[in-house]
PDB file of C-alpha atoms in Angstrom:
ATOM      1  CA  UNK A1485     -11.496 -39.758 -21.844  1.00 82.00           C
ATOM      2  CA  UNK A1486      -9.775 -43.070 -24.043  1.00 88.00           C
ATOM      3  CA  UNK A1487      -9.089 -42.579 -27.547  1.00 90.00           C
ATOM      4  CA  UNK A1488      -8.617 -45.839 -29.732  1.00 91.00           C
ATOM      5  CA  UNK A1489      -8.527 -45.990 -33.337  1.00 90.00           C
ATOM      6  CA  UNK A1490     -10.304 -42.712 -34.090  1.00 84.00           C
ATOM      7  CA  UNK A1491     -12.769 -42.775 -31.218  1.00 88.00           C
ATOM      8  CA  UNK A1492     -13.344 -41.288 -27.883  1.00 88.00           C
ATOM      9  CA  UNK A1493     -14.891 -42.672 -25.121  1.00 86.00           C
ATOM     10  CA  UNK A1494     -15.507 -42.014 -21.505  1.00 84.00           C
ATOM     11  CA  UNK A1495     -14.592 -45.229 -19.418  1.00 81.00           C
ATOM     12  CA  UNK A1496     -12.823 -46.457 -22.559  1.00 84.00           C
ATOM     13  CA  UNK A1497     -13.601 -50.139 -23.588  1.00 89.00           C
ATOM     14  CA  UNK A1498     -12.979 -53.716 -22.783  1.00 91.00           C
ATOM     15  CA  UNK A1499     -10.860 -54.263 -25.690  1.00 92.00           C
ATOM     16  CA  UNK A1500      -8.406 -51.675 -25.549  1.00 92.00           C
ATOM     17  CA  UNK A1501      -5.706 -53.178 -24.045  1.00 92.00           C
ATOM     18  CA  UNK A1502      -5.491 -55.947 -26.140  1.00 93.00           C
ATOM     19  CA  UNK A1503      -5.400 -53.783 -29.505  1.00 93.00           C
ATOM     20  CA  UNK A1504      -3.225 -51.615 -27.823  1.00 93.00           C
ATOM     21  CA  UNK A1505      -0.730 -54.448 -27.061  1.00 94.00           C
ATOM     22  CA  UNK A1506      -0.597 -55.640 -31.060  1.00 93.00           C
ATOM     23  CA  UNK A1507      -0.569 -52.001 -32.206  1.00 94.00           C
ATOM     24  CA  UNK A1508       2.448 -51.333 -29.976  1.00 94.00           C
ATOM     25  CA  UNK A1509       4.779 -54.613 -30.630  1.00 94.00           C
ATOM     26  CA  UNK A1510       5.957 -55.796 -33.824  1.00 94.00           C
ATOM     27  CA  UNK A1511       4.527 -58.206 -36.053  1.00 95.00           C
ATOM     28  CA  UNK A1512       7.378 -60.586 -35.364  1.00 95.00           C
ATOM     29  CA  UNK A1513       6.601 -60.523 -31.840  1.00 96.00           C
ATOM     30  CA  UNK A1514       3.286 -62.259 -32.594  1.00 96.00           C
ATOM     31  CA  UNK A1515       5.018 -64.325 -35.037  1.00 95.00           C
ATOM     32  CA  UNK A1516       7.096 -65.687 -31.966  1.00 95.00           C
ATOM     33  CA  UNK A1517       3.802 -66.345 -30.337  1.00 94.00           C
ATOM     34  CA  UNK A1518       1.694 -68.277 -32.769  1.00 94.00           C
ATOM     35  CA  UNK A1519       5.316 -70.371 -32.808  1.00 93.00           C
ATOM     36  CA  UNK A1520       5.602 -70.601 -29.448  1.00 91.00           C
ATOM     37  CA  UNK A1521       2.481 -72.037 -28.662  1.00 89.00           C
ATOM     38  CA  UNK A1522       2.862 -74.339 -31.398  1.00 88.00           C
ATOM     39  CA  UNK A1523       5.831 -75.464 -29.998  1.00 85.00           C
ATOM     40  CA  UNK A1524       4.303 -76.093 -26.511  1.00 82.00           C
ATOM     41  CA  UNK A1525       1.939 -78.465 -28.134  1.00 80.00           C
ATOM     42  CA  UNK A1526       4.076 -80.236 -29.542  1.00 78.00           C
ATOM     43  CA  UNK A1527       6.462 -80.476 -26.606  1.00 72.00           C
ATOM     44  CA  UNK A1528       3.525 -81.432 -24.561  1.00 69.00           C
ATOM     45  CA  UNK A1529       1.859 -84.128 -26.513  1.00 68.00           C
ATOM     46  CA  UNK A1530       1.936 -87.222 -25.220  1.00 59.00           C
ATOM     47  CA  UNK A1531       2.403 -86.216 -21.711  1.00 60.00           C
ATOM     48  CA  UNK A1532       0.234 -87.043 -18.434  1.00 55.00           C
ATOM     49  CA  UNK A1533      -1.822 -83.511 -16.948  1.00 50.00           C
ATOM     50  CA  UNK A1534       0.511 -83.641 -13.946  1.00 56.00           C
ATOM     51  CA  UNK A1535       3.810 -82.568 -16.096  1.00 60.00           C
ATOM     52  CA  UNK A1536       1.637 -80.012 -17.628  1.00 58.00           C
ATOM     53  CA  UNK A1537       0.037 -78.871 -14.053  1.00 60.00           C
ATOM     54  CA  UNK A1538       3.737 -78.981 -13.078  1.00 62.00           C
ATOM     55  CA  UNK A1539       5.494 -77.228 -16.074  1.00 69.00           C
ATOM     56  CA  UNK A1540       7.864 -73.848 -15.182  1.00 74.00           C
ATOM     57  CA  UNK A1541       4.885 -72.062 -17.910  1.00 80.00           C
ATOM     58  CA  UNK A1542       2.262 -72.420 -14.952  1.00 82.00           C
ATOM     59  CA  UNK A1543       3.568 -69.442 -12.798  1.00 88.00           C
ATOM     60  CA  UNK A1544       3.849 -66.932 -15.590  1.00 89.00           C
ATOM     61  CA  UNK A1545       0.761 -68.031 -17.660  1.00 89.00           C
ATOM     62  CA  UNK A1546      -1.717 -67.617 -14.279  1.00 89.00           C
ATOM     63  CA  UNK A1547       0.229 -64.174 -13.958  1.00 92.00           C
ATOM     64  CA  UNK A1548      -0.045 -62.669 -17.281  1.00 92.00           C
ATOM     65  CA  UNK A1549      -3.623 -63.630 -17.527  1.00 92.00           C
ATOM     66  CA  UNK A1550      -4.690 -62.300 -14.018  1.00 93.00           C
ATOM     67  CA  UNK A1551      -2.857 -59.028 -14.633  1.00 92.00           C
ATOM     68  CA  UNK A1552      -4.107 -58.964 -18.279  1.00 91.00           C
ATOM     69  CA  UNK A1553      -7.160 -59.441 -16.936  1.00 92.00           C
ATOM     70  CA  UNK A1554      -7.429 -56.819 -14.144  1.00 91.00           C
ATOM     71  CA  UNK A1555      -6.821 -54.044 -16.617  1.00 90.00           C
ATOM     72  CA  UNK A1556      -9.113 -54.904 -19.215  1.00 90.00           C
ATOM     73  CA  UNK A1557     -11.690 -54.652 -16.830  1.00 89.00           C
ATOM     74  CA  UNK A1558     -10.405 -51.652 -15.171  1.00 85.00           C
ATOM     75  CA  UNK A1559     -12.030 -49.195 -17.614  1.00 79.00           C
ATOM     76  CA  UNK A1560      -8.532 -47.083 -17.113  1.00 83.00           C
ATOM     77  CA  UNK A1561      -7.424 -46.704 -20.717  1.00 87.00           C
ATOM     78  CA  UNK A1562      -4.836 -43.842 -20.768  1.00 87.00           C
ATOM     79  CA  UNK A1563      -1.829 -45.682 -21.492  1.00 88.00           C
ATOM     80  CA  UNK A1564      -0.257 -49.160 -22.503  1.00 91.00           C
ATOM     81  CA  UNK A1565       2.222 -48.762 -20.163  1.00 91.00           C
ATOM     82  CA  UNK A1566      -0.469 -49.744 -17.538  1.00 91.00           C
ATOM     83  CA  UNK A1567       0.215 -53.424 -19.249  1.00 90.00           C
ATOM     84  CA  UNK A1568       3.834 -53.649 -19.159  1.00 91.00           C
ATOM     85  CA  UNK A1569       4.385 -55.934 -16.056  1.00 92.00           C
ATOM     86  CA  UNK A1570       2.607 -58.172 -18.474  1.00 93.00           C
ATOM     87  CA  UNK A1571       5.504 -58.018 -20.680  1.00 93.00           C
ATOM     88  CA  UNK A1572       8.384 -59.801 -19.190  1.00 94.00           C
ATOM     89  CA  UNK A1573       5.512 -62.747 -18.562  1.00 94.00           C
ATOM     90  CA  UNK A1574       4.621 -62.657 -22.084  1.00 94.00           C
ATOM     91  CA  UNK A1575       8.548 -62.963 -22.906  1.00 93.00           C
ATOM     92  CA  UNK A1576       9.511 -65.775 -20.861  1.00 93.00           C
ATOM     93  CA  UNK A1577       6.015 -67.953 -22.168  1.00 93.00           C
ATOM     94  CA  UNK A1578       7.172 -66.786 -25.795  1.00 93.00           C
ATOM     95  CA  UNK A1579      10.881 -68.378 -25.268  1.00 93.00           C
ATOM     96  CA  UNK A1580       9.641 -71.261 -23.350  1.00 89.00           C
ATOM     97  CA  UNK A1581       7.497 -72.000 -25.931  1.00 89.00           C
ATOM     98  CA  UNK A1582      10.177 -71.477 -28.937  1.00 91.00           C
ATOM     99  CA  UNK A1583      12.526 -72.772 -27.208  1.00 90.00           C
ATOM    100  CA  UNK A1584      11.456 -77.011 -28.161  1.00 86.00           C
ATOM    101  CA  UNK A1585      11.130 -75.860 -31.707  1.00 89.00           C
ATOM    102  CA  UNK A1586      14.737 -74.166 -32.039  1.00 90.00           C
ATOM    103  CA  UNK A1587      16.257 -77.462 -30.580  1.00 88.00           C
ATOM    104  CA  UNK A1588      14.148 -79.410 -33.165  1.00 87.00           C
ATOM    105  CA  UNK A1589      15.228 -77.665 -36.076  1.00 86.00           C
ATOM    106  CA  UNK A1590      17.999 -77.265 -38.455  1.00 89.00           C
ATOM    107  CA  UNK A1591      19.691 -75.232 -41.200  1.00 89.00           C
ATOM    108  CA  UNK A1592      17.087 -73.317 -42.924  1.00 92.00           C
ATOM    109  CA  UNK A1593      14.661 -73.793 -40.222  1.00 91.00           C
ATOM    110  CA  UNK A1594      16.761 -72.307 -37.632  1.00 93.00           C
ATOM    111  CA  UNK A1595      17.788 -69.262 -40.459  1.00 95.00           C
ATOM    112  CA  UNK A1596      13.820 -68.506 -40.413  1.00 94.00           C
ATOM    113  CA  UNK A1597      13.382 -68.496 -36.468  1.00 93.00           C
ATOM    114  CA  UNK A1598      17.014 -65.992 -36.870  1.00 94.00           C
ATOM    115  CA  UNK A1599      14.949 -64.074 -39.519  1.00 95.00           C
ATOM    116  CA  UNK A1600      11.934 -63.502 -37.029  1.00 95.00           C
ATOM    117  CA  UNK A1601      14.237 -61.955 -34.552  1.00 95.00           C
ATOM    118  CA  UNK A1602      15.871 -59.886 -37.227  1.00 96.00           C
ATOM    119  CA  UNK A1603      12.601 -58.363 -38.005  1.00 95.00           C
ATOM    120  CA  UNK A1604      11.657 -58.122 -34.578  1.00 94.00           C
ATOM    121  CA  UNK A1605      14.681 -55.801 -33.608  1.00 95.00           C
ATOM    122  CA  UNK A1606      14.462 -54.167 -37.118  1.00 95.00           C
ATOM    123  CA  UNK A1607      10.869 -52.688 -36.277  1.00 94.00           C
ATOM    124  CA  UNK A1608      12.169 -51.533 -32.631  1.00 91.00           C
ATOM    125  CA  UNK A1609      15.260 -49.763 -33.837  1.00 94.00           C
ATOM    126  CA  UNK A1610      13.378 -48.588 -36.903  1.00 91.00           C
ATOM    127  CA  UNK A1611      11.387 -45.722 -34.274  1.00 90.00           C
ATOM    128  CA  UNK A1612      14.747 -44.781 -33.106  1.00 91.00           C
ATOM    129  CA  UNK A1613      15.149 -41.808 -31.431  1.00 91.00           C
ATOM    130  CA  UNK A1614      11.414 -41.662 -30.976  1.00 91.00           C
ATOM    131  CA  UNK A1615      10.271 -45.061 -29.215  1.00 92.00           C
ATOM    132  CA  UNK A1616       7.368 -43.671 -27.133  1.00 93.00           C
ATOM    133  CA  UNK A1617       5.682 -43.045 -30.310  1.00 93.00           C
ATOM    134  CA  UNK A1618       5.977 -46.112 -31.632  1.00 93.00           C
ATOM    135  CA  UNK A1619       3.580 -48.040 -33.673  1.00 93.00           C
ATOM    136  CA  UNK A1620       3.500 -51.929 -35.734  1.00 92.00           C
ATOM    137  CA  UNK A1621       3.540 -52.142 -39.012  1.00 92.00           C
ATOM    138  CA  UNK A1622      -0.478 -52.992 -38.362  1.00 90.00           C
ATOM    139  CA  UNK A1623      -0.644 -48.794 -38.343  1.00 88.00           C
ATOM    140  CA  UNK A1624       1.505 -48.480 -41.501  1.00 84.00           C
ATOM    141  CA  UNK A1625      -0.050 -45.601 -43.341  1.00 78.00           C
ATOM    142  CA  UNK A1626      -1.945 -44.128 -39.955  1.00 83.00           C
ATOM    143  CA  UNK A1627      -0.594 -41.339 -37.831  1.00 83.00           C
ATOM    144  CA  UNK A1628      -0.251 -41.332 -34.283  1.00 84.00           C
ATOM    145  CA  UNK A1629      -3.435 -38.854 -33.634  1.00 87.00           C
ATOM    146  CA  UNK A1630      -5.797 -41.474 -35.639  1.00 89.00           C
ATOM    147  CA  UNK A1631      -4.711 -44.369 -34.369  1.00 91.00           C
ATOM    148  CA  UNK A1632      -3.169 -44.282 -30.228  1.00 92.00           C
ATOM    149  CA  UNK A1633      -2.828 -41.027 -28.199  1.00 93.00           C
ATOM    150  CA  UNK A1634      -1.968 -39.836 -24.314  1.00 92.00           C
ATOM    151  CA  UNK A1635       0.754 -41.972 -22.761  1.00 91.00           C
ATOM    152  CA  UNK A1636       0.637 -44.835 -25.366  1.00 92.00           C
ATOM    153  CA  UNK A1637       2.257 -42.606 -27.934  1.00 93.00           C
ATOM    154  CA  UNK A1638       2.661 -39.134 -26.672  1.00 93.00           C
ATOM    155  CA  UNK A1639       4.256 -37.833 -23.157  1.00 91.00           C
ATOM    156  CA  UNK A1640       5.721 -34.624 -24.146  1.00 90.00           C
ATOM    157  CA  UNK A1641       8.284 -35.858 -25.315  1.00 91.00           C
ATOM    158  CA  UNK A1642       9.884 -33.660 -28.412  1.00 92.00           C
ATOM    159  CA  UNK A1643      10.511 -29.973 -27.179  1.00 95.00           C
ATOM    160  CA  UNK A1644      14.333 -30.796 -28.817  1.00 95.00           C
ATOM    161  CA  UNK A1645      13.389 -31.853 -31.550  1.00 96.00           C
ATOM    162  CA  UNK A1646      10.510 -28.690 -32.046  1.00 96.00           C
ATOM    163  CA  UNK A1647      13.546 -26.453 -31.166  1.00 96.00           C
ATOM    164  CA  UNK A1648      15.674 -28.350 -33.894  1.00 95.00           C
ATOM    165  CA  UNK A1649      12.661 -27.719 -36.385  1.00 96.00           C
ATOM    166  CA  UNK A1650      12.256 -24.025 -36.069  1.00 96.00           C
ATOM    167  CA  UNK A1651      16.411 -23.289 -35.974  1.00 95.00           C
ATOM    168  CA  UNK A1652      16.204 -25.545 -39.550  1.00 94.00           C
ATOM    169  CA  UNK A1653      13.713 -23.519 -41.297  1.00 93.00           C
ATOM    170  CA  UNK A1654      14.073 -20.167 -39.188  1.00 93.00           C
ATOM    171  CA  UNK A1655      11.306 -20.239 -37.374  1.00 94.00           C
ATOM    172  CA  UNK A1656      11.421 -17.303 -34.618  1.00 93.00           C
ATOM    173  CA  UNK A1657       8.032 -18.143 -32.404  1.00 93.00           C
ATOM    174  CA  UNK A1658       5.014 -21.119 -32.989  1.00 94.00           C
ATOM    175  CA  UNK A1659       1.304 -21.119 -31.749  1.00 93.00           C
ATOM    176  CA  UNK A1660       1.698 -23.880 -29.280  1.00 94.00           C
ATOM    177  CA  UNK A1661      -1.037 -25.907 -27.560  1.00 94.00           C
ATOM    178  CA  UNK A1662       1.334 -28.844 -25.842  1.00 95.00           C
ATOM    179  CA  UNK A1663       0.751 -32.048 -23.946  1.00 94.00           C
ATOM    180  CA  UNK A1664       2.797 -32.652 -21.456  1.00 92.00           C
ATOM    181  CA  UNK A1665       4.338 -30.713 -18.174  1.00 91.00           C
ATOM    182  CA  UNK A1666       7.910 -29.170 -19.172  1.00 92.00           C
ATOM    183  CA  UNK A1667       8.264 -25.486 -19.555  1.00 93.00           C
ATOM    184  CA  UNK A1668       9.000 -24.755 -23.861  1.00 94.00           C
ATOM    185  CA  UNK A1669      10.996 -21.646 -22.751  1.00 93.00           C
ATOM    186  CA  UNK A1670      13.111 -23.374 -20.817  1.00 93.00           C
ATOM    187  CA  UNK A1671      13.966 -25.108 -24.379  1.00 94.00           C
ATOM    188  CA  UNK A1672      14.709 -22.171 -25.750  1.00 93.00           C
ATOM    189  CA  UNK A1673      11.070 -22.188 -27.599  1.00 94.00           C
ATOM    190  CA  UNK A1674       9.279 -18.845 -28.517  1.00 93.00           C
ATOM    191  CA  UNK A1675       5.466 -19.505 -28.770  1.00 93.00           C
ATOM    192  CA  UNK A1676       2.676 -17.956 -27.950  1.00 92.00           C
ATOM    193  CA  UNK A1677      -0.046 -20.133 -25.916  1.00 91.00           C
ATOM    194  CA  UNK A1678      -2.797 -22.542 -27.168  1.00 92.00           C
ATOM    195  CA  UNK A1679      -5.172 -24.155 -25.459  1.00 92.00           C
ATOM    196  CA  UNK A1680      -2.430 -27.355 -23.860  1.00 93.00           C
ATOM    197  CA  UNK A1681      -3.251 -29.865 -20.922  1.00 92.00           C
ATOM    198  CA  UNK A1682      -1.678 -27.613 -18.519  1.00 90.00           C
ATOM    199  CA  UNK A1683      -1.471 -23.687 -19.249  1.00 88.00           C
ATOM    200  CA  UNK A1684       1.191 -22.442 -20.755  1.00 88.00           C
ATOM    201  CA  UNK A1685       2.619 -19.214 -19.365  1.00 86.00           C
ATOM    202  CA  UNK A1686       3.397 -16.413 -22.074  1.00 75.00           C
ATOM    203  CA  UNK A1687       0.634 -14.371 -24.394  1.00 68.00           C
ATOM    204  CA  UNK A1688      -2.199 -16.052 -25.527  1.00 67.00           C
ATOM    205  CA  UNK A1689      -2.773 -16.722 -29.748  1.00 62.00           C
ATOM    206  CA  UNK A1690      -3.061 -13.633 -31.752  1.00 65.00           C
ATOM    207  CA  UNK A1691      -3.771 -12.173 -34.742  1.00 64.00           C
ATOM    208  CA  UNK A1692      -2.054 -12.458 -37.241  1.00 67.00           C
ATOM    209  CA  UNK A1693       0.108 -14.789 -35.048  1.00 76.00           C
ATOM    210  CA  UNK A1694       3.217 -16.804 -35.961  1.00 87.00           C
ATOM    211  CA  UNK A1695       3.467 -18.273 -39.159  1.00 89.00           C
ATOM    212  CA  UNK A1696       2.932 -22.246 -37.695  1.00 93.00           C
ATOM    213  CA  UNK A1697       0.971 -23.722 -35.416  1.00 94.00           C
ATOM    214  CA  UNK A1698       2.216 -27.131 -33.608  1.00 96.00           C
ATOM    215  CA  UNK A1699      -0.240 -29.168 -31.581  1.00 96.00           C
ATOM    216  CA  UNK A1700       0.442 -32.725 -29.794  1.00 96.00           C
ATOM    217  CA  UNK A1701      -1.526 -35.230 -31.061  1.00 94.00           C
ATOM    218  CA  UNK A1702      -3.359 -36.128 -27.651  1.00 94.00           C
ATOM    219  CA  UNK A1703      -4.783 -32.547 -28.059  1.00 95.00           C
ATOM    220  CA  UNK A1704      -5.318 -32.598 -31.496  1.00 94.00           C
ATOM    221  CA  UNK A1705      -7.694 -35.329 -31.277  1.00 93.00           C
ATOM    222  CA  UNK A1706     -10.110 -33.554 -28.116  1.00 91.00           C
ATOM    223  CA  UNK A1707      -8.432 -34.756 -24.995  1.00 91.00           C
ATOM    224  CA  UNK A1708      -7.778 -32.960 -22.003  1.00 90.00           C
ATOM    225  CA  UNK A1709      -8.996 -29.518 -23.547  1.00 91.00           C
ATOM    226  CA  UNK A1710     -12.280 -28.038 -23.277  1.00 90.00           C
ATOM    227  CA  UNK A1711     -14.639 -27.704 -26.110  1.00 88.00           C
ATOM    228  CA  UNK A1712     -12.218 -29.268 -28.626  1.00 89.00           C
ATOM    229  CA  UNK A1713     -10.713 -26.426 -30.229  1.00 91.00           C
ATOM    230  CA  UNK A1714      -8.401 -28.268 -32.437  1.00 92.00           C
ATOM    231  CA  UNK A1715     -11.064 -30.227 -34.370  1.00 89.00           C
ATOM    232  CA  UNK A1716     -10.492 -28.367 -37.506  1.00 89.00           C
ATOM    233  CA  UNK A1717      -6.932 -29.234 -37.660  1.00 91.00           C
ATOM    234  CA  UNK A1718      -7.451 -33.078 -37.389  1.00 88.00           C
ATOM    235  CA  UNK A1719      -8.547 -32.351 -41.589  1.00 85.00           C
ATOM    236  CA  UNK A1720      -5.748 -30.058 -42.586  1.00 89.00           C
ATOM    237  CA  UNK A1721      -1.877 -32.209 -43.759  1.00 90.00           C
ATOM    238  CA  UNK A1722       0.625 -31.093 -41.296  1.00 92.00           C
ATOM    239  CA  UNK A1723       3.475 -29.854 -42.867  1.00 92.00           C
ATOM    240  CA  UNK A1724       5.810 -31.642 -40.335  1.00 93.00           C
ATOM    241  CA  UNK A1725       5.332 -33.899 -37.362  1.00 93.00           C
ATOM    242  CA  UNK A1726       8.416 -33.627 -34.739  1.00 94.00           C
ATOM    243  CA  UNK A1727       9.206 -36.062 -32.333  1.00 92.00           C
ATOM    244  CA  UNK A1728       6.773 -38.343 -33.312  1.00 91.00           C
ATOM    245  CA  UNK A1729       4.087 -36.412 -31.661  1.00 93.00           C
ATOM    246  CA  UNK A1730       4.136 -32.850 -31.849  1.00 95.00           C
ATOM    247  CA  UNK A1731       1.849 -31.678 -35.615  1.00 95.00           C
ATOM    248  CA  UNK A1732       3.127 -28.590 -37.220  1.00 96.00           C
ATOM    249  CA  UNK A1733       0.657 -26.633 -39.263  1.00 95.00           C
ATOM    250  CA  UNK A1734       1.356 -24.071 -41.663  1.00 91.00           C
ATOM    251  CA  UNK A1735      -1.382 -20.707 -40.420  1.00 84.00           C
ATOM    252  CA  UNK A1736      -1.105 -19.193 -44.092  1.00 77.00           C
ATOM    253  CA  UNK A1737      -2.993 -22.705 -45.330  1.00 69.00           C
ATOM    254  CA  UNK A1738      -5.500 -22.975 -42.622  1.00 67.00           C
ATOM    255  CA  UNK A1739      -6.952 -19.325 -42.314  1.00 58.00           C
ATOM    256  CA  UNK A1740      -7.594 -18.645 -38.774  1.00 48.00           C
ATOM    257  CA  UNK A1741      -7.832 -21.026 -35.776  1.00 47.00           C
TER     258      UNK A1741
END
């Protein structure tokens, strides 16, 4: 089952790789690109098709399209990291491409092209400690669980940072339905079990139960659990989100799950 911007789908679509890429890399990465190709133009104007046919672009252009390629018609949408051997391609084509434009300019010129690279660590570092979950500033004002789910954004990462949470506000057990493979007691997390990807050992939700209830965003949305239990929540504010991925409801404002 894909999820993309809000929607499920089994088989997942054509597209998603390619929204995926610009939802997961900066804006100033795609800055770099419209610049880079303008630069090739202009480097390449005027010359005959044999020192194009023959230019070092050739080897990593045919590669990142034929990979690029490959998985948008592989219907596997689970994860942009199924894409990232397209990366380093996409990298060296973006500096070849920049690279006749930074020798061209001068002063404030070459400040701007400094200023794009600024930005582009800026938005990287900005995520920091939580980079899985990362998202461009073309999600600004979405959360993860409406926008990019399952390995794109959330791999179970954050049973630290849940632990951190509930020591902060003294928190003594959760209601836990978590994606991903780790034990939570082995974290040093009380909780009693939710419906998670792979079943949690421990007591299953009770009533009253604990005071907050913390769901992963891929299982928020309806994947990997049967009947989609946590559909409810996906309406309610969280009163946290930890580690980027992992939504922490208050019980007292939800009534019962």
């Amino acid at each position: 089952m894909a999820f993309l911007l809000g929607e499920r789908n089994v088989g997942g679509w054509w597209y998603f790789f390619p929204v995926a890429f610009v939802l997961k890399t900066p804006i100033a990465l795609h800055v770099f690109m419209v610049l880079a190709v303008a630069g090739a133009w202009m480097a390449a104007r005027g010359g005959r098709w044999r020192s194009w046919a023959g230019h070092g672009a050739r080897a990593p252009a045919a590669g990142a399209l034929l990979f690029v390629s490959a998985v948008m018609l592989s219907g596997f949408n689970i994860g942009v990291r199924h894409m990232l051997p397209a990366m380093p391609l996409v990298c060296i084509l973006v500096a070849q491409g920049v690279a006749p434009l930074w020798a061209r300019a001068r002063g404030a010129a070459r400040a701007a092209l400094g200023l794009v690279f600024a930005a582009l660590v800026a938005s990287s570092a900005s995520q920091y400690p939580w980079f899985i979950s990362y998202l461009s500033e073309y999600a600004a004002g979405r959360a993860v669980h409406e926008t990019l789910v399952d390995s794109s954004t959330d791999w179970g990462q954050g049973l630290v940072a849940l632990r951190g949470f509930m020591r902060e506000r003294g928190i003594d057990e959760v209601a836990l339905g978590y994606f991903g493979s780790a034990l939570p007691r082995g974290y040093g997390i009380r909780y009693v079990s939710l419906p998670s990807f792979l079943e949690l050992p421990g007591d299953a939700a009770r009533a009253p139960g604990p005071p907050y209830i913390v769901v992963s965003a891929t299982l928020l949305v309806g994947n990997y659990v049967r009947g989609d239990p946590y559909r409810l929540l996906r309406a309610s504010k969280p009163v946290a989100i930890v580690g980027g991925t992992l939504y922490v409801f208050d019980r007292d404002a939800l009534g019962k799950l």
